[in-house]
């Protein structure tokens, strides 16, 4: 449903914005020749036939060729995909593994100085745009201290069709700054969410009862309270992973990281419509898959849902 | 008049305002930025867009406190064309603020209208509008804004695009933010709809539009204004991000984001002030608006979501 809607938008974009023939041929092509190409491309077919063809092609991973690069869009995307996925994956991990403990800590020790510092930092983190964080990082670690490279992926190694930066030292070095930049915003979001949920759960009766039973504090906090905060956290984190890929556009353009986001931005600048359409469909696919995974995860985390479904 | 002031001074809002130093500081910062930038043509030390007043001999001067190179005429230094950074910041935040407020107004009107229709209309209309809202909500706002801007770019010829860039931006950011308003308004409309005063109005034959406008709207506006305050900070940041990515405003009418993007090219040659000062201005503005919005929400405590 969502996929079809997006495919439809992408198709309309493809079909009605600009004249594809003019983009493909030179100035001196005669009108007859233009008509010929028009027929070959099937642009005279009825709207729904064209849309059907577009969807069928899209399912096969065919989006035509880029106006600028003169290469199939699917090749371009496949080339850029590993870079974006590596970046998004690592920043997602950073956000989770730092954000959740920080959230738990600030919820359990609300009065401590450290959690006040965390909360202030998180407020700044929300107000600081991603690209500014990136620029500040470049200024401090790249220009002043010269510890880390400021652009690109470093050396990459080809493993099959997947080009990875994880096998070389320069690749890892190049990954640090973009990944942290991308992670910071999500991290503050996750931290605030975990804190809010944790505080709420700690107020409930079953926690009071667990304390009254004389269970050790550790067990109350981590086995009872934490488990019950996980459901909303998983939902938001899952959805956030999608927005990490979207925010990667910004990070990639700050650090000139050769991923899909950079490709998309360049496509917008140069009005390269096939690339824009393909990127859109791809992102929509990501979002749908992520939503599906989140829904499936619910069943593992929350046993009540399993029982409900079994009863039906 | 006197009565109003006395009531305002006695209210909870004013009380909590005076109790919180952070809120007072951010109110002052917001007020300073808003007033100086709206009055930019009069308070700015230079006019950065008047070519007569720019001198290339003044290019790339560092801020005043670099004793050997700084020039007392340019408090925060100059950029590569000899424009005074402080003045460009003032003009830039003016544009950022105008776009931010206009796009918030736009999504507020759109969202409230759709929310009212959705909440008051039949289940079919409701399902349709909320479906669209759900689909849109599953994509980040920045992506939608980027897309709209990209489409506008491909439809319009280049020189024309630069002229209408402001409106395209307002439209793009506005469209990407309406869902929250619509959801909130829909919820409270449904509550209000079943109340007696609405039923009474229906019985005496008031037209639905009049009911929505005169009776329901005033009762659902409270939370909407709070969302608007928080949304303003988001809209300003979104605009800056789009301009930074080069799909927002052209360098001829720079907003804070455009200034940061232009300055970014000079970061490696050590001229950090061209990009950092607009950055600081942006963060201060966004942070204080954010804090004010949070405070409004906590104090008025309307049920948001």
Coordinates of C-alpha atoms in Angstrom, one line a residue:
Chain A
X1 CA 0.0 0.0 0.0
X2 CA 2.6 2.5 1.1
X3 CA 5.0 1.1 -1.5
X4 CA 2.4 1.6 -4.3
X5 CA 1.7 5.2 -3.2
X6 CA 5.4 6.0 -3.2
X7 CA 5.9 4.2 -6.5
X8 CA 3.1 6.3 -7.9
X9 CA 4.6 9.6 -6.8
X10 CA 8.0 8.5 -8.1
X11 CA 6.4 7.5 -11.4
X12 CA 4.6 10.8 -11.8
X13 CA 7.8 12.6 -11.1
X14 CA 9.5 10.5 -13.7
X15 CA 6.8 10.9 -16.3
X16 CA 5.7 14.5 -16.0
X17 CA 8.6 16.5 -14.8
X18 CA 10.7 17.7 -17.7
X19 CA 10.8 16.0 -21.0
X20 CA 12.8 12.8 -21.0
X21 CA 13.4 12.9 -24.7
X22 CA 14.9 16.4 -24.6
X23 CA 17.2 15.2 -21.9
X24 CA 18.4 12.2 -24.0
X25 CA 18.9 13.6 -27.4
X26 CA 20.9 16.5 -28.8
X27 CA 19.6 19.8 -30.3
X28 CA 19.7 18.7 -33.9
X29 CA 17.5 15.6 -33.7
X30 CA 14.5 15.9 -36.0
X31 CA 10.9 15.7 -34.8
X32 CA 10.4 12.4 -36.7
X33 CA 13.4 10.9 -34.9
X34 CA 12.0 12.1 -31.6
X35 CA 8.7 10.5 -32.3
X36 CA 10.5 7.3 -33.1
X37 CA 12.3 7.3 -29.7
X38 CA 9.1 8.2 -28.0
X39 CA 7.5 5.1 -29.4
X40 CA 10.4 2.9 -28.5
X41 CA 10.3 4.1 -24.9
X42 CA 6.6 3.4 -24.8
X43 CA 5.8 7.0 -23.9
X44 CA 2.7 6.9 -26.1
X45 CA 1.1 4.1 -24.1
X46 CA -1.9 4.9 -21.9
X47 CA -1.0 6.1 -18.4
X48 CA -1.8 2.9 -16.5
X49 CA 0.2 0.8 -18.9
X50 CA 3.1 3.0 -18.4
X51 CA 2.7 2.9 -14.6
X52 CA 2.4 -0.9 -14.8
X53 CA 5.6 -1.1 -16.7
X54 CA 7.3 1.2 -14.3
X55 CA 6.3 -1.0 -11.3
X56 CA 7.4 -4.2 -13.1
X57 CA 10.7 -2.6 -13.9
X58 CA 11.1 -1.4 -10.4
X59 CA 10.4 -4.8 -9.0
X60 CA 13.2 -6.1 -11.2
X61 CA 15.4 -3.3 -9.9
X62 CA 15.4 -1.4 -13.2
X63 CA 15.0 2.4 -13.0
X64 CA 16.4 3.5 -16.3
X65 CA 19.7 5.3 -16.6
X66 CA 20.9 8.4 -14.9
X67 CA 20.9 11.5 -17.1
X68 CA 24.2 12.7 -15.8
X69 CA 26.2 9.5 -15.2
X70 CA 24.9 7.8 -18.3
X71 CA 24.8 4.5 -16.4
X72 CA 21.9 2.4 -15.1
X73 CA 20.6 3.8 -11.9
X74 CA 20.5 0.4 -10.3
X75 CA 24.3 0.1 -10.7
X76 CA 24.8 3.5 -9.2
X77 CA 22.7 2.7 -6.2
X78 CA 24.2 -0.7 -5.7
X79 CA 27.6 0.9 -5.7
X80 CA 26.6 3.5 -3.1
X81 CA 24.5 1.2 -0.9
X82 CA 27.2 -0.4 1.2
X83 CA 28.7 3.0 2.3
X84 CA 25.3 4.2 3.5
X85 CA 24.4 0.9 5.2
X86 CA 27.8 0.7 7.0
X87 CA 27.4 4.3 8.2
X88 CA 23.8 3.9 9.4
X89 CA 24.4 0.6 11.1
X90 CA 27.3 1.8 13.1
X91 CA 25.7 5.1 14.2
X92 CA 22.5 3.1 15.1
X93 CA 24.7 0.9 17.3
X94 CA 26.4 3.8 18.9
X95 CA 23.1 5.5 19.6
X96 CA 21.7 2.4 21.2
X97 CA 24.6 1.2 23.3
X98 CA 25.3 4.7 24.7
X99 CA 21.8 6.1 24.7
X100 CA 20.1 3.2 26.6
X101 CA 22.6 3.1 29.5
X102 CA 22.5 6.9 29.8
X103 CA 18.8 6.8 29.9
X104 CA 18.7 4.1 32.6
X105 CA 21.4 6.0 34.6
X106 CA 19.5 9.3 34.5
X107 CA 16.3 7.6 35.5
X108 CA 17.7 5.8 38.5
X109 CA 19.9 8.6 39.8
X110 CA 17.7 11.6 39.0
X111 CA 19.4 13.9 41.6
X112 CA 23.0 13.2 40.7
X113 CA 25.2 15.8 39.1
X114 CA 26.1 13.5 36.3
X115 CA 22.5 13.0 35.2
X116 CA 21.9 16.7 35.3
X117 CA 24.9 17.1 32.9
X118 CA 23.5 14.4 30.7
X119 CA 20.1 16.1 30.6
X120 CA 21.6 19.5 29.7
X121 CA 23.7 17.9 27.0
X122 CA 20.7 16.1 25.6
X123 CA 18.8 19.4 25.3
X124 CA 21.7 20.9 23.5
X125 CA 21.9 17.8 21.3
X126 CA 18.3 18.2 20.3
X127 CA 18.8 21.9 19.3
X128 CA 22.1 21.4 17.5
X129 CA 21.5 20.7 13.9
X130 CA 23.3 17.6 12.6
X131 CA 25.3 19.5 10.0
X132 CA 26.7 21.9 12.6
X133 CA 27.9 19.0 14.8
X134 CA 29.6 17.7 11.8
X135 CA 31.3 21.0 11.0
X136 CA 32.4 21.4 14.6
X137 CA 33.9 17.9 14.5
X138 CA 35.7 18.6 11.3
X139 CA 37.1 21.8 12.8
X140 CA 38.4 20.3 16.0
X141 CA 39.5 16.8 15.0
X142 CA 40.2 17.4 11.4
X143 CA 41.6 20.8 11.0
X144 CA 43.0 21.8 14.5
X145 CA 44.1 18.4 15.9
X146 CA 44.4 16.6 12.6
X147 CA 43.6 13.3 14.1
X148 CA 40.9 12.1 11.7
X149 CA 40.3 12.4 8.0
X150 CA 37.6 14.9 7.2
X151 CA 36.1 13.4 4.0
X152 CA 35.6 10.2 2.1
X153 CA 35.7 6.6 3.3
X154 CA 39.4 6.0 3.4
X155 CA 40.6 2.8 1.6
X156 CA 37.9 0.4 0.6
X157 CA 38.2 -3.3 -0.1
X158 CA 35.9 -5.1 -2.5
X159 CA 34.2 -8.2 -1.1
X160 CA 32.2 -9.4 -4.0
X161 CA 30.0 -6.5 -5.0
X162 CA 30.1 -5.1 -1.5
X163 CA 32.8 -2.5 -1.0
X164 CA 33.7 -2.3 2.6
X165 CA 35.8 0.2 4.6
X166 CA 35.9 -2.0 7.6
X167 CA 39.0 -4.0 6.6
X168 CA 41.4 -1.1 6.5
X169 CA 42.6 1.2 9.3
X170 CA 41.9 4.3 7.2
X171 CA 38.4 3.1 6.6
X172 CA 37.7 2.8 10.3
X173 CA 39.3 6.2 11.0
X174 CA 37.1 7.7 8.3
X175 CA 34.0 6.1 9.8
X176 CA 34.4 7.5 13.3
X177 CA 33.4 11.1 12.8
X178 CA 30.4 10.6 10.4
X179 CA 29.0 7.8 12.5
X180 CA 29.2 9.7 15.8
X181 CA 27.7 12.8 14.2
X182 CA 24.8 10.8 12.8
X183 CA 24.4 9.0 16.2
X184 CA 24.3 12.0 18.5
X185 CA 20.7 13.2 17.7
X186 CA 19.3 9.7 17.9
X187 CA 21.2 9.0 21.1
X188 CA 19.7 12.0 22.9
X189 CA 16.3 11.0 21.7
X190 CA 16.7 7.4 22.9
X191 CA 18.2 8.5 26.2
X192 CA 15.2 10.8 26.9
X193 CA 12.8 8.2 25.9
X194 CA 14.3 5.4 28.1
X195 CA 14.4 7.9 31.0
X196 CA 10.8 8.9 30.6
X197 CA 9.6 5.3 30.3
X198 CA 11.7 4.1 33.1
X199 CA 10.5 6.8 35.5
X200 CA 6.9 5.9 34.6
X201 CA 7.4 2.2 35.1
X202 CA 9.2 2.7 38.4
X203 CA 6.0 4.4 39.7
X204 CA 3.8 1.4 39.0
X205 CA 2.4 -1.0 41.6
X206 CA 4.2 -4.1 40.6
X207 CA 7.5 -2.4 41.1
X208 CA 6.5 -1.3 44.6
X209 CA 5.4 -4.9 45.2
X210 CA 8.7 -6.2 44.0
X211 CA 10.5 -3.9 46.4
X212 CA 8.1 -5.0 49.2
X213 CA 9.0 -8.6 48.5
X214 CA 12.5 -7.7 49.4
X215 CA 14.0 -8.4 46.0
X216 CA 17.5 -6.9 45.5
X217 CA 17.4 -3.4 43.9
X218 CA 19.4 -4.6 41.0
X219 CA 16.9 -7.2 40.1
X220 CA 14.0 -4.8 40.5
X221 CA 15.6 -2.3 38.2
X222 CA 16.9 -4.5 35.5
X223 CA 14.7 -7.5 35.4
X224 CA 11.4 -5.9 36.2
X225 CA 11.5 -2.3 35.3
X226 CA 13.8 -2.4 32.3
X227 CA 11.9 -5.2 30.6
X228 CA 8.7 -3.2 30.7
X229 CA 10.3 -0.1 29.2
X230 CA 11.5 -2.0 26.1
X231 CA 8.3 -2.0 24.0
X232 CA 8.1 1.7 23.3
X233 CA 11.8 1.9 23.1
X234 CA 11.9 -0.7 20.3
X235 CA 9.1 1.0 18.4
X236 CA 10.8 4.4 18.4
X237 CA 14.3 3.0 17.8
X238 CA 13.0 1.0 14.9
X239 CA 11.4 4.0 13.3
X240 CA 14.4 6.0 14.1
X241 CA 16.6 3.7 12.2
X242 CA 14.7 4.8 9.1
X243 CA 15.3 8.4 9.9
X244 CA 19.0 7.6 10.4
X245 CA 19.1 6.7 6.8
X246 CA 17.3 9.9 5.9
X247 CA 19.6 12.0 8.1
X248 CA 22.5 10.2 6.5
X249 CA 21.9 12.6 3.6
X250 CA 23.0 15.5 5.7
X251 CA 26.0 13.7 7.3
X252 CA 27.1 12.3 4.0
X253 CA 27.1 15.7 2.4
X254 CA 29.0 17.2 5.3
X255 CA 31.7 14.6 5.2
X256 CA 31.5 13.9 1.5
X257 CA 30.8 10.3 2.3
X258 CA 30.1 8.5 -1.0
X259 CA 26.8 7.0 -0.1
X260 CA 23.3 7.1 -1.5
X261 CA 22.4 10.3 0.3
X262 CA 25.2 12.2 -1.4
X263 CA 24.0 10.7 -4.7
X264 CA 20.5 11.9 -4.0
X265 CA 21.6 15.4 -3.2
X266 CA 23.6 15.6 -6.3
X267 CA 20.6 14.3 -8.2
X268 CA 18.4 17.1 -6.8
X269 CA 21.0 19.7 -7.8
X270 CA 21.2 18.4 -11.3
X271 CA 17.6 17.5 -11.7
X272 CA 18.6 13.8 -12.4
X273 CA 15.0 12.4 -12.1
X274 CA 15.6 8.7 -12.6
X275 CA 18.1 8.7 -9.6
X276 CA 15.6 10.7 -7.5
X277 CA 12.8 8.3 -8.3
X278 CA 14.9 5.2 -7.6
X279 CA 16.2 6.6 -4.3
X280 CA 12.6 7.3 -3.2
X281 CA 11.4 3.8 -4.0
X282 CA 14.4 2.4 -2.2
X283 CA 13.9 4.5 0.9
X284 CA 10.2 3.6 1.0
X285 CA 11.2 -0.1 0.8
X286 CA 13.5 0.4 3.7
X287 CA 10.8 2.0 5.8
X288 CA 8.3 -0.8 5.1
X289 CA 10.8 -3.5 5.9
X290 CA 11.8 -1.7 9.1
X291 CA 8.2 -1.3 10.2
X292 CA 7.6 -5.0 9.5
X293 CA 10.7 -6.0 11.6
X294 CA 9.5 -3.8 14.4
X295 CA 6.1 -5.4 14.4
X296 CA 7.6 -8.9 14.5
X297 CA 9.9 -7.9 17.4
X298 CA 6.9 -7.0 19.5
X299 CA 5.9 -10.6 19.6
X300 CA 9.2 -11.6 21.1
X301 CA 9.3 -8.7 23.6
X302 CA 5.6 -8.7 24.7
X303 CA 4.1 -12.1 25.4
X304 CA 0.6 -10.6 25.8
X305 CA 0.5 -10.0 22.1
X306 CA 1.3 -13.6 21.3
X307 CA -1.5 -14.8 23.6
X308 CA -4.0 -12.4 21.9
X309 CA -3.2 -13.7 18.5
X310 CA -3.3 -17.3 19.6
X311 CA -6.8 -16.8 21.1
X312 CA -8.1 -15.3 17.8
Chain B
X1 CA -6.3 47.5 30.1
X2 CA -5.1 47.9 33.6
X3 CA -7.2 45.0 34.6
X4 CA -5.6 42.8 31.9
X5 CA -2.1 43.6 33.2
X6 CA -3.1 42.9 36.7
X7 CA -4.5 39.6 35.7
X8 CA -1.5 38.7 33.7
X9 CA 0.8 39.6 36.6
X10 CA -1.2 37.3 38.9
X11 CA -1.3 34.3 36.5
X12 CA 0.4 31.0 36.9
X13 CA 2.3 31.6 33.6
X14 CA 4.0 34.7 34.9
X15 CA 4.7 33.1 38.3
X16 CA 6.5 30.1 36.7
X17 CA 8.2 32.5 34.3
X18 CA 9.7 34.4 37.2
X19 CA 10.7 31.3 39.0
X20 CA 12.8 29.9 36.3
X21 CA 16.1 31.7 35.4
X22 CA 16.7 29.5 32.3
X23 CA 13.4 30.4 30.8
X24 CA 14.0 34.1 31.5
X25 CA 17.4 33.9 29.8
X26 CA 16.1 32.2 26.8
X27 CA 13.2 34.7 26.6
X28 CA 15.8 37.5 26.6
X29 CA 17.9 35.8 24.0
X30 CA 14.9 35.1 21.7
X31 CA 13.8 38.7 22.2
X32 CA 17.2 40.1 21.3
X33 CA 17.6 37.9 18.2
X34 CA 14.1 38.6 17.0
X35 CA 14.2 42.3 17.5
X36 CA 17.7 42.9 16.1
X37 CA 17.1 40.7 13.1
X38 CA 13.7 42.3 12.3
X39 CA 15.3 45.7 12.7
X40 CA 18.4 44.5 10.7
X41 CA 18.4 47.3 8.2
X42 CA 18.6 49.9 11.0
X43 CA 20.8 48.2 13.6
X44 CA 23.3 46.3 11.4
X45 CA 26.7 48.1 11.2
X46 CA 27.0 47.5 7.5
X47 CA 24.7 46.6 4.6
X48 CA 26.1 43.4 3.3
X49 CA 24.0 43.5 0.1
X50 CA 24.9 47.0 -0.9
X51 CA 27.8 46.4 -3.3
X52 CA 29.0 50.0 -2.9
X53 CA 29.8 49.5 0.8
X54 CA 31.8 46.2 0.2
X55 CA 35.5 46.5 -0.3
X56 CA 37.5 43.5 -1.4
X57 CA 40.5 44.9 0.6
X58 CA 38.5 44.0 3.7
X59 CA 38.1 40.4 2.7
X60 CA 38.7 37.5 5.2
X61 CA 39.5 39.7 8.2
X62 CA 39.4 37.8 11.5
X63 CA 37.3 38.9 14.5
X64 CA 38.3 42.0 16.5
X65 CA 40.2 40.2 19.2
X66 CA 42.9 39.1 16.8
X67 CA 45.0 42.1 17.7
X68 CA 47.3 42.2 14.7
X69 CA 44.7 41.6 11.9
X70 CA 41.3 42.4 13.4
X71 CA 39.6 45.6 12.3
X72 CA 37.5 47.5 14.8
X73 CA 34.9 48.2 12.1
X74 CA 34.1 44.5 11.8
X75 CA 33.3 43.0 15.2
X76 CA 33.2 39.4 14.1
X77 CA 35.4 39.7 11.0
X78 CA 34.5 39.5 7.3
X79 CA 34.0 36.8 4.7
X80 CA 35.8 36.3 1.5
X81 CA 34.1 39.2 -0.2
X82 CA 34.7 41.6 2.6
X83 CA 31.2 41.5 4.0
X84 CA 30.8 42.1 7.7
X85 CA 29.9 38.8 9.4
X86 CA 27.8 40.4 12.1
X87 CA 25.6 42.2 9.6
X88 CA 25.1 39.1 7.4
X89 CA 24.1 37.2 10.5
X90 CA 21.5 39.8 11.4
X91 CA 20.1 39.7 7.9
X92 CA 20.4 35.9 7.7
X93 CA 18.5 35.3 11.0
X94 CA 15.8 37.7 9.7
X95 CA 15.2 35.5 6.7
X96 CA 15.5 32.3 8.8
X97 CA 12.9 33.7 11.3
X98 CA 10.5 34.8 8.6
X99 CA 10.6 31.4 6.8
X100 CA 10.3 29.6 10.1
X101 CA 7.3 31.6 11.2
X102 CA 5.6 31.5 7.8
X103 CA 6.0 27.8 7.5
X104 CA 4.7 27.2 11.0
X105 CA 1.7 29.3 10.2
X106 CA 1.1 27.4 7.0
X107 CA 1.2 24.0 8.6
X108 CA -0.8 25.2 11.5
X109 CA -3.6 26.4 9.2
X110 CA -3.5 23.3 7.1
X111 CA -3.2 20.9 10.0
X112 CA -6.0 22.6 12.0
X113 CA -8.3 22.7 9.0
X114 CA -7.8 19.1 8.2
X115 CA -8.0 18.1 11.8
X116 CA -11.3 19.8 12.2
X117 CA -12.7 18.2 9.1
X118 CA -11.3 14.9 10.1
X119 CA -12.8 15.0 13.6
X120 CA -16.1 16.5 12.7
X121 CA -16.8 14.9 9.3
X122 CA -17.9 11.3 8.8
X123 CA -15.8 8.2 9.4
X124 CA -14.8 7.9 5.7
X125 CA -13.3 11.4 5.5
X126 CA -11.6 10.8 8.8
X127 CA -10.1 7.5 7.7
X128 CA -8.9 9.0 4.4
X129 CA -7.2 12.0 6.0
X130 CA -5.7 10.0 8.9
X131 CA -4.4 7.4 6.4
X132 CA -2.5 10.1 4.5
X133 CA -1.2 11.4 7.9
X134 CA 0.0 7.9 8.8
X135 CA 1.9 7.5 5.5
X136 CA 3.5 10.9 5.8
X137 CA 4.4 10.3 9.4
X138 CA 6.4 7.2 8.5
X139 CA 8.8 9.4 6.6
X140 CA 11.1 12.0 8.3
X141 CA 10.0 15.6 7.7
X142 CA 13.3 16.5 6.2
X143 CA 13.0 13.9 3.5
X144 CA 9.6 15.2 2.4
X145 CA 10.8 18.8 2.4
X146 CA 13.8 17.8 0.4
X147 CA 11.6 16.0 -2.1
X148 CA 9.2 18.9 -2.6
X149 CA 12.2 21.2 -3.1
X150 CA 13.7 18.8 -5.6
X151 CA 10.5 18.7 -7.6
X152 CA 10.1 22.4 -7.6
X153 CA 13.7 22.7 -8.8
X154 CA 13.0 20.4 -11.7
X155 CA 9.8 22.0 -12.8
X156 CA 11.0 25.6 -12.6
X157 CA 13.9 27.0 -14.7
X158 CA 16.9 27.9 -12.7
X159 CA 16.7 31.7 -12.5
X160 CA 13.0 31.6 -11.7
X161 CA 13.7 29.1 -9.0
X162 CA 16.0 31.4 -7.1
X163 CA 13.3 34.1 -7.1
X164 CA 10.6 31.8 -5.6
X165 CA 13.0 29.8 -3.4
X166 CA 11.5 31.4 -0.3
X167 CA 8.0 30.4 -1.1
X168 CA 9.1 26.9 -2.1
X169 CA 10.8 26.5 1.2
X170 CA 7.9 27.7 3.2
X171 CA 5.6 25.3 1.3
X172 CA 8.0 22.4 1.7
X173 CA 8.6 22.9 5.4
X174 CA 4.9 23.7 6.0
X175 CA 3.7 20.6 4.2
X176 CA 6.1 18.4 6.1
X177 CA 4.8 19.4 9.5
X178 CA 1.0 19.5 9.4
X179 CA 0.3 16.0 10.7
X180 CA 0.9 16.8 14.4
X181 CA -1.6 19.6 14.4
X182 CA -4.1 17.6 12.5
X183 CA -3.9 14.7 15.0
X184 CA -4.2 16.8 18.1
X185 CA -7.1 18.9 16.7
X186 CA -8.9 15.8 15.5
X187 CA -8.7 14.2 18.9
X188 CA -10.0 17.3 20.7
X189 CA -12.6 17.9 18.1
X190 CA -14.1 14.5 18.6
X191 CA -14.3 15.2 22.3
X192 CA -15.9 18.6 21.8
X193 CA -18.3 17.3 19.1
X194 CA -20.3 15.2 21.6
X195 CA -20.6 18.0 24.1
X196 CA -24.0 19.7 24.7
X197 CA -23.2 23.1 23.4
X198 CA -22.3 21.6 20.0
X199 CA -25.4 19.6 20.0
X200 CA -27.5 22.6 20.9
X201 CA -26.0 24.5 18.0
X202 CA -26.7 21.6 15.6
X203 CA -30.3 21.5 16.8
X204 CA -31.0 25.2 16.2
X205 CA -29.6 24.7 12.7
X206 CA -26.2 26.4 12.7
X207 CA -24.3 25.4 9.6
X208 CA -21.4 22.9 10.1
X209 CA -18.8 25.5 9.0
X210 CA -20.0 28.0 11.5
X211 CA -20.0 25.4 14.2
X212 CA -16.4 24.4 13.5
X213 CA -15.3 28.0 13.2
X214 CA -17.2 29.7 16.0
X215 CA -17.7 27.0 18.5
X216 CA -15.2 24.2 18.2
X217 CA -12.1 26.0 17.0
X218 CA -11.7 28.3 20.1
X219 CA -11.8 25.2 22.3
X220 CA -9.2 23.2 20.5
X221 CA -6.6 26.0 19.9
X222 CA -4.7 25.8 23.3
X223 CA -2.6 22.7 22.6
X224 CA -2.1 23.8 18.9
X225 CA -0.3 27.0 20.0
X226 CA 2.1 25.0 22.1
X227 CA 2.9 22.7 19.3
X228 CA 3.4 25.7 17.1
X229 CA 6.0 27.1 19.6
X230 CA 7.9 23.8 19.6
X231 CA 7.5 23.4 15.8
X232 CA 9.1 26.9 15.3
X233 CA 12.5 25.6 16.5
X234 CA 12.2 22.5 14.3
X235 CA 11.2 24.7 11.3
X236 CA 14.2 27.0 11.7
X237 CA 16.5 24.0 11.9
X238 CA 14.9 22.3 8.9
X239 CA 15.3 25.5 6.9
X240 CA 18.9 25.8 7.9
X241 CA 19.6 22.2 7.0
X242 CA 18.0 22.5 3.6
X243 CA 19.9 25.7 2.9
X244 CA 23.1 24.0 4.1
X245 CA 22.5 21.1 1.7
X246 CA 22.3 23.7 -1.1
X247 CA 18.6 23.2 -1.9
X248 CA 17.3 26.1 0.1
X249 CA 18.0 29.7 -0.4
X250 CA 20.5 31.0 -3.0
X251 CA 23.6 32.9 -1.7
X252 CA 22.0 36.2 -2.9
X253 CA 19.5 36.1 -0.1
X254 CA 21.4 34.0 2.5
X255 CA 19.7 32.6 5.5
X256 CA 21.8 31.3 8.5
X257 CA 22.0 27.9 6.8
X258 CA 23.3 29.3 3.5
X259 CA 25.9 31.4 5.5
X260 CA 27.1 28.2 7.2
X261 CA 27.4 26.4 3.9
X262 CA 29.3 29.2 2.2
X263 CA 31.6 29.5 5.2
X264 CA 32.2 25.8 5.3
X265 CA 34.4 26.0 2.2
X266 CA 36.8 28.2 4.1
X267 CA 37.1 26.0 7.2
X268 CA 40.2 24.2 5.9
X269 CA 42.1 27.4 5.3
X270 CA 41.6 28.4 8.9
X271 CA 39.0 31.0 8.5
X272 CA 36.7 29.5 11.0
X273 CA 34.8 32.6 11.9
X274 CA 32.9 32.7 8.6
X275 CA 31.0 29.5 9.4
X276 CA 31.1 29.3 13.2
X277 CA 29.5 32.6 14.1
X278 CA 26.3 32.0 12.0
X279 CA 26.3 28.5 13.5
X280 CA 26.4 29.9 17.1
X281 CA 23.6 32.3 16.2
X282 CA 21.5 29.4 14.8
X283 CA 22.1 27.3 17.9
X284 CA 21.3 30.1 20.3
X285 CA 18.1 30.8 18.4
X286 CA 17.0 27.2 18.2
X287 CA 17.9 26.4 21.8
X288 CA 16.1 29.3 23.3
X289 CA 13.0 28.9 21.2
X290 CA 13.0 25.2 22.2
X291 CA 13.4 26.0 25.9
X292 CA 10.5 28.5 25.7
X293 CA 8.3 25.9 23.9
X294 CA 9.1 23.3 26.5
X295 CA 8.3 25.7 29.3
X296 CA 5.0 26.7 27.7
X297 CA 4.1 23.0 27.3
X298 CA 5.0 22.2 30.9
X299 CA 3.2 25.2 32.3
X300 CA 0.0 25.1 30.4
X301 CA 0.1 21.3 30.4
X302 CA -2.4 20.6 27.7
X303 CA -2.8 17.0 26.8
X304 CA -0.5 16.6 23.8
X305 CA -0.9 13.1 22.4

